Amino acid sequence: MMKPADNIIICPNCGDGQKIIDVESGELICTKCGYVIHDRVGDVHEDWSILATEPSSKLRTSPTSLARSGMGLSTIIGRPDKSAGSGLNAAMRSTFDRLRAWDFRVKGQDERSLRRAFVELDRLRGIIQLSDAIVEKTAYIYRRAQERGLVRGRTMRAILGAAIYIVQREMGISGTMDDIIKATNTKEKDLARAYRILLRELDLKVPMLDPVKCVSRVANNANIGERTKRRAMDMINDVIKSGQAAGKDPMGLAASVLYIACLCSNEPKSQATIAEAAGVSEVTLRKNQRMIVGIRQQTTESIL
DNA sequence: TAAGATAAGAGGGACAT
DNA sequence: ATGTCAGTCTTATCTTA
């Protein structure tokens, strides 16, 4: 499912120029005070630092609007795959042209395997909804991966999927890995491994997904009330401040915090419900829960 | 310098309560 | 529904050739 890029606007509640981030539910939520607005305004802000280093290519002007036009509705009406034939191939051709322009010293064999990969990428594009911009950036990453010999010994699809995931994360599109797993028909382990390798070897940095955003997302998935959500957001900020959240899966933290918040707010939700909404196991939720409760006890004791 | 050994930490499954 | 434990996977660090 496609999500729009992050919108950064001013929060009308706390006003202080706080950021408001468009989470996948389509809500706008202030990362500081938790205020929720329902109007969707603000200019879409996209940045692509990697490609910005390419001097003469005007990649950012590529027409993504066409691919995006079906966003949202198309998941209900059905895939616009019929129109894919001509349009996509044209887009892929332009991608090829650009890639070739970047480096004309490609060897024949490399180019052939590259082409195979891009054919697969084209297929993926029809399954998951990928904008032109995503396809191009994915292709760029894949090409770099192949240049460094990272593809050898791994499946091409895993690398492609990982590249897609990275691009989505960089663009603030919180796509799920599950979609990619299904589309690429790879094992999660392979995909995750490829993902880590790409990050390390290509020096890519993906913005850590914001735990506050995660709380909001999970809360919406699990139909948790506004007050409880707010409480959970406060709580997770404390957890982050305590420093004990380092290296933990933000989704797991979000789930645990929400569970505790539900207990406090007398809004009964089972661990299973919340864990499922967050895409983590109940075990993880419990472990984090214990840790968080420990933190809260410590802080309250230190206050007393 | 590169490849193996070991330890620590995290997440998930199975079972018990 | 919730709590507990053993086995798995990954990364970092140390060792060995």
mmCIF file of C-alpha atoms (C1' of nucleotides) in Angstrom:
data_model
loop_
_atom_site.group_PDB
_atom_site.id
_atom_site.type_symbol
_atom_site.label_atom_id
_atom_site.label_comp_id
_atom_site.label_asym_id
_atom_site.label_seq_id
_atom_site.Cartn_x
_atom_site.Cartn_y
_atom_site.Cartn_z
ATOM 1 C CA MET A 1 0.000 0.000 0.000
ATOM 2 C CA MET A 2 1.371 3.333 -0.929
ATOM 3 C CA LYS A 3 1.736 6.163 1.462
ATOM 4 C CA PRO A 4 2.452 9.778 0.795
ATOM 5 C CA ALA A 5 5.704 11.314 1.784
ATOM 6 C CA ASP A 6 6.069 13.104 5.052
ATOM 7 C CA ASN A 7 4.437 16.436 5.427
ATOM 8 C CA ILE A 8 6.119 18.887 7.695
ATOM 9 C CA ILE A 9 3.901 21.669 8.873
ATOM 10 C CA ILE A 10 3.313 23.737 11.950
ATOM 11 C CA CYS A 11 1.263 22.322 14.755
ATOM 12 C CA PRO A 12 -1.721 24.542 15.495
ATOM 13 C CA ASN A 13 -1.906 23.188 18.999
ATOM 14 C CA CYS A 14 1.507 23.783 20.450
ATOM 15 C CA GLY A 15 2.325 26.178 17.659
ATOM 16 C CA ASP A 16 6.006 26.294 18.353
ATOM 17 C CA GLY A 17 6.914 25.252 14.872
ATOM 18 C CA GLN A 18 6.749 21.638 15.799
ATOM 19 C CA LYS A 19 6.860 18.994 13.196
ATOM 20 C CA ILE A 20 3.782 17.172 12.220
ATOM 21 C CA ILE A 21 4.271 13.956 10.408
ATOM 22 C CA ASP A 22 1.886 12.272 8.113
ATOM 23 C CA VAL A 23 1.715 8.694 9.214
ATOM 24 C CA GLU A 24 0.391 5.979 7.051
ATOM 25 C CA SER A 25 -3.111 6.235 8.373
ATOM 26 C CA GLY A 26 -3.298 9.596 6.737
ATOM 27 C CA GLU A 27 -3.461 11.429 10.020
ATOM 28 C CA LEU A 28 -1.256 14.308 10.886
ATOM 29 C CA ILE A 29 0.265 14.045 14.282
ATOM 30 C CA CYS A 30 2.498 16.415 16.131
ATOM 31 C CA THR A 31 5.571 14.594 17.293
ATOM 32 C CA LYS A 32 5.828 16.777 20.337
ATOM 33 C CA CYS A 33 2.385 17.202 21.805
ATOM 34 C CA GLY A 34 0.561 14.419 20.017
ATOM 35 C CA TYR A 35 -2.073 16.699 18.606
ATOM 36 C CA VAL A 36 -3.957 15.202 15.698
ATOM 37 C CA ILE A 37 -5.263 17.165 12.777
ATOM 38 C CA HIS A 38 -7.492 15.699 10.165
ATOM 39 C CA ASP A 39 -7.005 18.169 7.371
ATOM 40 C CA ARG A 40 -4.313 17.044 5.077
ATOM 41 C CA VAL A 41 -2.348 20.034 4.046
ATOM 42 C CA GLY A 42 1.248 20.987 3.643
ATOM 43 C CA ASP A 43 3.639 20.684 0.812
ATOM 44 C CA VAL A 44 5.143 17.376 0.006
ATOM 45 C CA HIS A 45 8.768 17.479 0.792
ATOM 46 C CA GLU A 46 11.051 15.051 -0.888
ATOM 47 C CA ASP A 47 14.750 14.910 -0.733
ATOM 48 C CA TRP A 48 17.039 12.504 -2.382
ATOM 49 C CA SER A 49 20.521 13.164 -1.282
ATOM 50 C CA ILE A 50 22.169 10.258 -2.997
ATOM 51 C CA LEU A 51 21.102 11.218 -6.435
ATOM 52 C CA ALA A 52 21.729 14.834 -5.735
ATOM 53 C CA THR A 53 25.396 14.026 -6.043
ATOM 54 C CA GLU A 54 24.888 13.200 -9.685
ATOM 55 C CA PRO A 55 25.795 16.424 -11.362
ATOM 56 C CA SER A 56 23.963 16.610 -14.644
ATOM 57 C CA SER A 57 21.035 14.318 -14.123
ATOM 58 C CA LYS A 58 17.770 15.988 -13.393
ATOM 59 C CA LEU A 59 16.253 12.975 -11.750
ATOM 60 C CA ARG A 60 14.100 14.843 -9.327
ATOM 61 C CA THR A 61 12.028 16.199 -12.099
ATOM 62 C CA SER A 62 10.970 12.788 -13.296
ATOM 63 C CA PRO A 63 7.215 12.605 -13.649
ATOM 64 C CA THR A 64 6.150 10.686 -10.628
ATOM 65 C CA SER A 65 2.687 12.117 -10.751
ATOM 66 C CA LEU A 66 1.548 9.619 -13.307
ATOM 67 C CA ALA A 67 2.471 6.658 -11.222
ATOM 68 C CA ARG A 68 0.986 8.249 -8.173
ATOM 69 C CA SER A 69 -2.318 9.159 -9.663
ATOM 70 C CA GLY A 70 -3.819 5.800 -8.892
ATOM 71 C CA MET A 71 -2.598 5.858 -5.351
ATOM 72 C CA GLY A 72 -5.115 4.847 -2.773
ATOM 73 C CA LEU A 73 -8.077 4.369 -5.024
ATOM 74 C CA SER A 74 -6.394 1.787 -7.134
ATOM 75 C CA THR A 75 -6.221 -0.591 -4.228
ATOM 76 C CA ILE A 76 -10.001 -0.590 -4.162
ATOM 77 C CA ILE A 77 -10.814 -0.426 -7.800
ATOM 78 C CA GLY A 78 -8.130 -2.809 -8.889
ATOM 79 C CA ARG A 79 -4.753 -2.628 -10.430
ATOM 80 C CA PRO A 80 -4.241 -0.400 -13.408
ATOM 81 C CA ASP A 81 -2.098 -3.100 -14.874
ATOM 82 C CA LYS A 82 -3.774 -2.995 -18.212
ATOM 83 C CA SER A 83 -2.256 0.325 -18.979
ATOM 84 C CA ALA A 84 1.058 -0.944 -17.795
ATOM 85 C CA GLY A 85 2.359 -2.264 -21.069
ATOM 86 C CA SER A 86 3.285 0.842 -22.929
ATOM 87 C CA GLY A 87 3.749 3.281 -20.107
ATOM 88 C CA LEU A 88 5.939 1.138 -17.952
ATOM 89 C CA ASN A 89 8.166 0.060 -20.726
ATOM 90 C CA ALA A 90 8.678 3.631 -21.705
ATOM 91 C CA ALA A 91 9.563 4.440 -18.136
ATOM 92 C CA MET A 92 11.924 1.532 -17.944
ATOM 93 C CA ARG A 93 13.553 2.572 -21.149
ATOM 94 C CA SER A 94 14.234 5.982 -19.785
ATOM 95 C CA THR A 95 15.655 4.376 -16.701
ATOM 96 C CA PHE A 96 17.969 2.308 -18.807
ATOM 97 C CA ASP A 97 19.049 5.340 -20.728
ATOM 98 C CA ARG A 98 19.870 7.231 -17.595
ATOM 99 C CA LEU A 99 21.764 4.380 -16.077
ATOM 100 C CA ARG A 100 23.738 3.935 -19.218
ATOM 101 C CA ALA A 101 24.477 7.600 -19.328
ATOM 102 C CA TRP A 102 25.891 7.467 -15.843
ATOM 103 C CA ASP A 103 28.546 5.040 -16.865
ATOM 104 C CA PHE A 104 29.167 3.919 -20.380
ATOM 105 C CA ARG A 105 32.028 1.674 -19.440
ATOM 106 C CA VAL A 106 29.743 -1.151 -18.414
ATOM 107 C CA LYS A 107 30.847 -4.501 -19.580
ATOM 108 C CA GLY A 108 28.575 -6.622 -21.666
ATOM 109 C CA GLN A 109 28.033 -9.275 -19.074
ATOM 110 C CA ASP A 110 27.264 -6.836 -16.331
ATOM 111 C CA GLU A 111 24.838 -5.131 -18.553
ATOM 112 C CA ARG A 112 23.047 -8.332 -19.345
ATOM 113 C CA SER A 113 22.545 -9.252 -15.721
ATOM 114 C CA LEU A 114 21.586 -5.705 -14.993
ATOM 115 C CA ARG A 115 18.947 -5.907 -17.632
ATOM 116 C CA ARG A 116 17.604 -9.132 -16.197
ATOM 117 C CA ALA A 117 17.355 -7.455 -12.855
ATOM 118 C CA PHE A 118 15.501 -4.524 -14.309
ATOM 119 C CA VAL A 119 13.041 -6.767 -16.048
ATOM 120 C CA GLU A 120 12.328 -8.251 -12.656
ATOM 121 C CA LEU A 121 12.074 -4.790 -11.210
ATOM 122 C CA ASP A 122 9.513 -3.953 -13.827
ATOM 123 C CA ARG A 123 7.522 -6.970 -12.782
ATOM 124 C CA LEU A 124 7.690 -5.952 -9.151
ATOM 125 C CA ARG A 125 6.527 -2.551 -10.108
ATOM 126 C CA GLY A 126 3.283 -4.045 -11.269
ATOM 127 C CA ILE A 127 2.778 -6.053 -8.102
ATOM 128 C CA ILE A 128 3.690 -3.543 -5.471
ATOM 129 C CA GLN A 129 2.849 -0.058 -6.483
ATOM 130 C CA LEU A 130 6.078 1.695 -7.187
ATOM 131 C CA SER A 131 6.394 5.185 -8.445
ATOM 132 C CA ASP A 132 8.827 6.089 -11.168
ATOM 133 C CA ALA A 133 11.014 7.739 -8.613
ATOM 134 C CA ILE A 134 11.210 4.594 -6.522
ATOM 135 C CA VAL A 135 11.988 2.445 -9.509
ATOM 136 C CA GLU A 136 14.801 4.676 -10.584
ATOM 137 C CA LYS A 137 16.346 4.934 -7.187
ATOM 138 C CA THR A 138 16.036 1.217 -6.679
ATOM 139 C CA ALA A 139 17.734 0.615 -9.981
ATOM 140 C CA TYR A 140 20.493 2.953 -8.991
ATOM 141 C CA ILE A 141 21.115 1.157 -5.747
ATOM 142 C CA TYR A 142 20.980 -2.220 -7.409
ATOM 143 C CA ARG A 143 23.512 -1.145 -9.951
ATOM 144 C CA ARG A 144 25.898 0.016 -7.270
ATOM 145 C CA ALA A 145 25.397 -3.263 -5.460
ATOM 146 C CA GLN A 146 26.317 -5.191 -8.529
ATOM 147 C CA GLU A 147 29.382 -3.083 -9.136
ATOM 148 C CA ARG A 148 30.645 -4.058 -5.718
ATOM 149 C CA GLY A 149 29.900 -7.694 -6.287
ATOM 150 C CA LEU A 150 27.266 -7.831 -3.614
ATOM 151 C CA VAL A 151 24.858 -9.746 -5.774
ATOM 152 C CA ARG A 152 27.069 -12.735 -6.211
ATOM 153 C CA GLY A 153 26.030 -15.509 -3.891
ATOM 154 C CA ARG A 154 22.673 -13.932 -3.202
ATOM 155 C CA THR A 155 19.484 -13.921 -5.093
ATOM 156 C CA MET A 156 18.858 -11.033 -7.351
ATOM 157 C CA ARG A 157 15.342 -10.691 -5.995
ATOM 158 C CA ALA A 158 16.470 -10.331 -2.439
ATOM 159 C CA ILE A 159 18.807 -7.525 -3.397
ATOM 160 C CA LEU A 160 16.114 -5.845 -5.428
ATOM 161 C CA GLY A 161 13.599 -6.156 -2.647
ATOM 162 C CA ALA A 162 16.026 -4.794 -0.116
ATOM 163 C CA ALA A 163 16.796 -1.886 -2.386
ATOM 164 C CA ILE A 164 13.104 -1.136 -2.747
ATOM 165 C CA TYR A 165 12.673 -1.257 0.979
ATOM 166 C CA ILE A 166 15.570 1.112 1.510
ATOM 167 C CA VAL A 167 14.219 3.564 -1.000
ATOM 168 C CA GLN A 168 10.791 3.495 0.551
ATOM 169 C CA ARG A 169 12.222 4.124 3.964
ATOM 170 C CA GLU A 170 14.385 6.948 2.709
ATOM 171 C CA MET A 171 11.390 8.593 1.144
ATOM 172 C CA GLY A 172 9.411 8.285 4.308
ATOM 173 C CA ILE A 173 7.054 5.810 2.760
ATOM 174 C CA SER A 174 6.590 3.316 5.503
ATOM 175 C CA GLY A 175 6.035 0.340 3.307
ATOM 176 C CA THR A 176 5.978 -2.993 5.014
ATOM 177 C CA MET A 177 8.565 -5.600 4.355
ATOM 178 C CA ASP A 178 5.832 -8.186 4.036
ATOM 179 C CA ASP A 179 4.627 -6.762 0.763
ATOM 180 C CA ILE A 180 8.096 -6.994 -0.647
ATOM 181 C CA ILE A 181 8.580 -10.487 0.660
ATOM 182 C CA LYS A 182 5.447 -11.642 -1.048
ATOM 183 C CA ALA A 183 6.160 -9.854 -4.282
ATOM 184 C CA THR A 184 9.733 -10.991 -4.575
ATOM 185 C CA ASN A 185 8.978 -14.471 -3.327
ATOM 186 C CA THR A 186 12.030 -14.447 -1.074
ATOM 187 C CA LYS A 187 12.488 -15.568 2.461
ATOM 188 C CA GLU A 188 12.446 -12.860 5.046
ATOM 189 C CA LYS A 189 15.836 -13.904 6.249
ATOM 190 C CA ASP A 190 17.388 -13.463 2.843
ATOM 191 C CA LEU A 191 15.729 -10.135 2.366
ATOM 192 C CA ALA A 192 16.802 -8.889 5.760
ATOM 193 C CA ARG A 193 20.331 -10.021 5.171
ATOM 194 C CA ALA A 194 20.486 -8.325 1.822
ATOM 195 C CA TYR A 195 19.078 -5.212 3.414
ATOM 196 C CA ARG A 196 21.801 -5.074 6.026
ATOM 197 C CA ILE A 197 24.515 -5.758 3.525
ATOM 198 C CA LEU A 198 23.337 -3.005 1.250
ATOM 199 C CA LEU A 199 23.245 -0.572 4.123
ATOM 200 C CA ARG A 200 26.729 -1.438 5.225
ATOM 201 C CA GLU A 201 28.530 -1.881 1.947
ATOM 202 C CA LEU A 202 26.992 1.027 0.140
ATOM 203 C CA ASP A 203 27.131 3.355 3.122
ATOM 204 C CA LEU A 204 23.448 4.003 2.923
ATOM 205 C CA LYS A 205 21.822 5.463 5.938
ATOM 206 C CA VAL A 206 18.163 5.021 6.499
ATOM 207 C CA PRO A 207 16.472 7.343 8.916
ATOM 208 C CA MET A 208 15.481 5.395 11.969
ATOM 209 C CA LEU A 209 11.777 5.127 12.031
ATOM 210 C CA ASP A 210 10.365 7.331 14.672
ATOM 211 C CA PRO A 211 9.027 5.392 17.662
ATOM 212 C CA VAL A 212 6.406 8.067 18.182
ATOM 213 C CA LYS A 213 5.204 7.498 14.666
ATOM 214 C CA CYS A 214 5.118 3.799 15.368
ATOM 215 C CA VAL A 215 2.954 4.323 18.407
ATOM 216 C CA SER A 216 0.499 6.285 16.375
ATOM 217 C CA ARG A 217 0.450 3.712 13.630
ATOM 218 C CA VAL A 218 -0.018 0.750 15.909
ATOM 219 C CA ALA A 219 -2.672 2.586 17.863
ATOM 220 C CA ASN A 220 -4.619 3.171 14.712
ATOM 221 C CA ASN A 221 -4.239 -0.407 13.588
ATOM 222 C CA ALA A 222 -5.543 -1.651 16.896
ATOM 223 C CA ASN A 223 -8.328 0.912 17.194
ATOM 224 C CA ILE A 224 -6.964 2.413 20.354
ATOM 225 C CA GLY A 225 -8.533 5.593 21.619
ATOM 226 C CA GLU A 226 -7.059 9.032 21.390
ATOM 227 C CA ARG A 227 -6.433 9.535 25.068
ATOM 228 C CA THR A 228 -4.659 6.234 25.422
ATOM 229 C CA LYS A 229 -2.595 6.935 22.371
ATOM 230 C CA ARG A 230 -1.517 10.242 23.801
ATOM 231 C CA ARG A 231 -0.582 8.599 27.036
ATOM 232 C CA ALA A 232 1.481 6.035 25.183
ATOM 233 C CA MET A 233 3.294 8.769 23.298
ATOM 234 C CA ASP A 234 4.287 10.457 26.524
ATOM 235 C CA MET A 235 5.440 7.151 27.827
ATOM 236 C CA ILE A 236 7.602 6.294 24.861
ATOM 237 C CA ASN A 237 9.315 9.645 25.053
ATOM 238 C CA ASP A 238 10.291 8.804 28.603
ATOM 239 C CA VAL A 239 11.561 5.445 27.495
ATOM 240 C CA ILE A 240 13.653 7.034 24.789
ATOM 241 C CA LYS A 241 15.043 9.544 27.242
ATOM 242 C CA SER A 242 16.014 6.760 29.584
ATOM 243 C CA GLY A 243 18.375 5.466 26.926
ATOM 244 C CA GLN A 244 17.210 1.904 27.344
ATOM 245 C CA ALA A 245 15.459 1.882 24.026
ATOM 246 C CA ALA A 246 18.693 1.825 22.081
ATOM 247 C CA GLY A 247 18.879 -0.981 19.616
ATOM 248 C CA LYS A 248 15.337 -2.092 20.241
ATOM 249 C CA ASP A 249 12.785 -2.549 17.547
ATOM 250 C CA PRO A 250 10.672 0.621 17.580
ATOM 251 C CA MET A 251 7.585 -1.370 16.714
ATOM 252 C CA GLY A 252 8.104 -3.617 19.693
ATOM 253 C CA LEU A 253 8.524 -0.634 21.952
ATOM 254 C CA ALA A 254 5.417 0.965 20.547
ATOM 255 C CA ALA A 255 3.421 -2.168 21.153
ATOM 256 C CA SER A 256 4.567 -2.462 24.746
ATOM 257 C CA VAL A 257 3.951 1.163 25.528
ATOM 258 C CA LEU A 258 0.502 0.975 24.071
ATOM 259 C CA TYR A 259 -0.304 -2.108 26.044
ATOM 260 C CA ILE A 260 0.716 -0.432 29.277
ATOM 261 C CA ALA A 261 -1.192 2.667 28.323
ATOM 262 C CA CYS A 262 -4.270 0.561 27.718
ATOM 263 C CA LEU A 263 -3.965 -0.942 31.168
ATOM 264 C CA CYS A 264 -3.602 2.472 32.722
ATOM 265 C CA SER A 265 -6.502 3.904 30.787
ATOM 266 C CA ASN A 266 -8.839 1.057 31.500
ATOM 267 C CA GLU A 267 -9.065 0.348 27.831
ATOM 268 C CA PRO A 268 -8.654 -3.402 27.700
ATOM 269 C CA LYS A 269 -6.759 -4.760 24.750
ATOM 270 C CA SER A 270 -5.068 -8.122 24.702
ATOM 271 C CA GLN A 271 -1.362 -8.458 24.157
ATOM 272 C CA ALA A 272 -2.122 -10.519 21.117
ATOM 273 C CA THR A 273 -4.188 -7.766 19.554
ATOM 274 C CA ILE A 274 -1.574 -5.108 19.982
ATOM 275 C CA ALA A 275 1.321 -7.346 19.099
ATOM 276 C CA GLU A 276 -0.397 -8.343 15.914
ATOM 277 C CA ALA A 277 -1.147 -4.728 15.059
ATOM 278 C CA ALA A 278 2.499 -3.898 15.526
ATOM 279 C CA GLY A 279 3.779 -6.903 13.659
ATOM 280 C CA VAL A 280 5.801 -8.224 16.576
ATOM 281 C CA SER A 281 5.357 -11.234 18.790
ATOM 282 C CA GLU A 282 3.687 -11.188 22.148
ATOM 283 C CA VAL A 283 6.924 -12.288 23.711
ATOM 284 C CA THR A 284 8.666 -9.163 22.568
ATOM 285 C CA LEU A 285 5.830 -7.088 23.884
ATOM 286 C CA ARG A 286 6.156 -8.697 27.308
ATOM 287 C CA LYS A 287 9.899 -8.307 27.485
ATOM 288 C CA ASN A 288 9.722 -4.643 26.635
ATOM 289 C CA GLN A 289 6.846 -4.240 29.010
ATOM 290 C CA ARG A 290 8.921 -5.479 31.884
ATOM 291 C CA MET A 291 11.759 -3.182 30.957
ATOM 292 C CA ILE A 292 9.494 -0.163 30.638
ATOM 293 C CA VAL A 293 7.795 -0.810 33.932
ATOM 294 C CA GLY A 294 11.253 -0.980 35.475
ATOM 295 C CA ILE A 295 12.144 2.383 34.037
ATOM 296 C CA ARG A 296 8.977 3.969 35.328
ATOM 297 C CA GLN A 297 9.576 2.628 38.785
ATOM 298 C CA GLN A 298 13.100 3.969 38.769
ATOM 299 C CA THR A 299 12.046 7.400 37.625
ATOM 300 C CA THR A 300 9.256 7.673 40.140
ATOM 301 C CA GLU A 301 11.598 6.552 42.888
ATOM 302 C CA SER A 302 14.196 9.093 41.900
ATOM 303 C CA ILE A 303 11.547 11.757 42.018
ATOM 304 C CA LEU A 304 10.478 10.781 45.502
ATOM 305 C "C1'" DT B 1 45.169 -9.396 6.287
ATOM 306 C "C1'" DA B 2 41.593 -12.855 6.193
ATOM 307 C "C1'" DA B 3 39.045 -16.588 8.139
ATOM 308 C "C1'" DG B 4 37.318 -19.145 12.314
ATOM 309 C "C1'" DA B 5 35.802 -19.111 17.489
ATOM 310 C "C1'" DT B 6 33.326 -17.204 21.166
ATOM 311 C "C1'" DA B 7 30.104 -14.301 23.694
ATOM 312 C "C1'" DA B 8 26.291 -11.258 24.204
ATOM 313 C "C1'" DG B 9 21.870 -9.595 22.933
ATOM 314 C "C1'" DA B 10 17.401 -9.743 20.685
ATOM 315 C "C1'" DG B 11 13.295 -11.797 18.812
ATOM 316 C "C1'" DG B 12 10.119 -15.686 18.212
ATOM 317 C "C1'" DG B 13 8.154 -20.508 19.242
ATOM 318 C "C1'" DA B 14 6.477 -23.910 22.474
ATOM 319 C "C1'" DC B 15 4.687 -24.969 26.612
ATOM 320 C "C1'" DA B 16 2.861 -24.065 31.407
ATOM 321 C "C1'" DT B 17 -0.108 -21.495 34.391
ATOM 322 C "C1'" DA C 1 -4.582 -14.574 28.253
ATOM 323 C "C1'" DT C 2 -0.154 -14.272 30.216
ATOM 324 C "C1'" DG C 3 4.510 -15.874 31.965
ATOM 325 C "C1'" DT C 4 8.810 -18.687 31.342
ATOM 326 C "C1'" DC C 5 12.452 -21.217 29.093
ATOM 327 C "C1'" DA C 6 15.411 -23.245 25.424
ATOM 328 C "C1'" DG C 7 17.090 -22.816 20.891
ATOM 329 C "C1'" DT C 8 18.128 -19.516 16.808
ATOM 330 C "C1'" DC C 9 20.088 -15.676 14.498
ATOM 331 C "C1'" DT C 10 23.200 -11.741 14.271
ATOM 332 C "C1'" DT C 11 26.955 -8.782 15.463
ATOM 333 C "C1'" DA C 12 31.253 -7.691 17.773
ATOM 334 C "C1'" DT C 13 35.567 -9.126 19.506
ATOM 335 C "C1'" DC C 14 39.345 -12.131 19.930
ATOM 336 C "C1'" DT C 15 42.321 -15.598 17.985
ATOM 337 C "C1'" DT C 16 44.762 -18.252 14.532
ATOM 338 C "C1'" DA C 17 47.031 -19.123 10.146
#
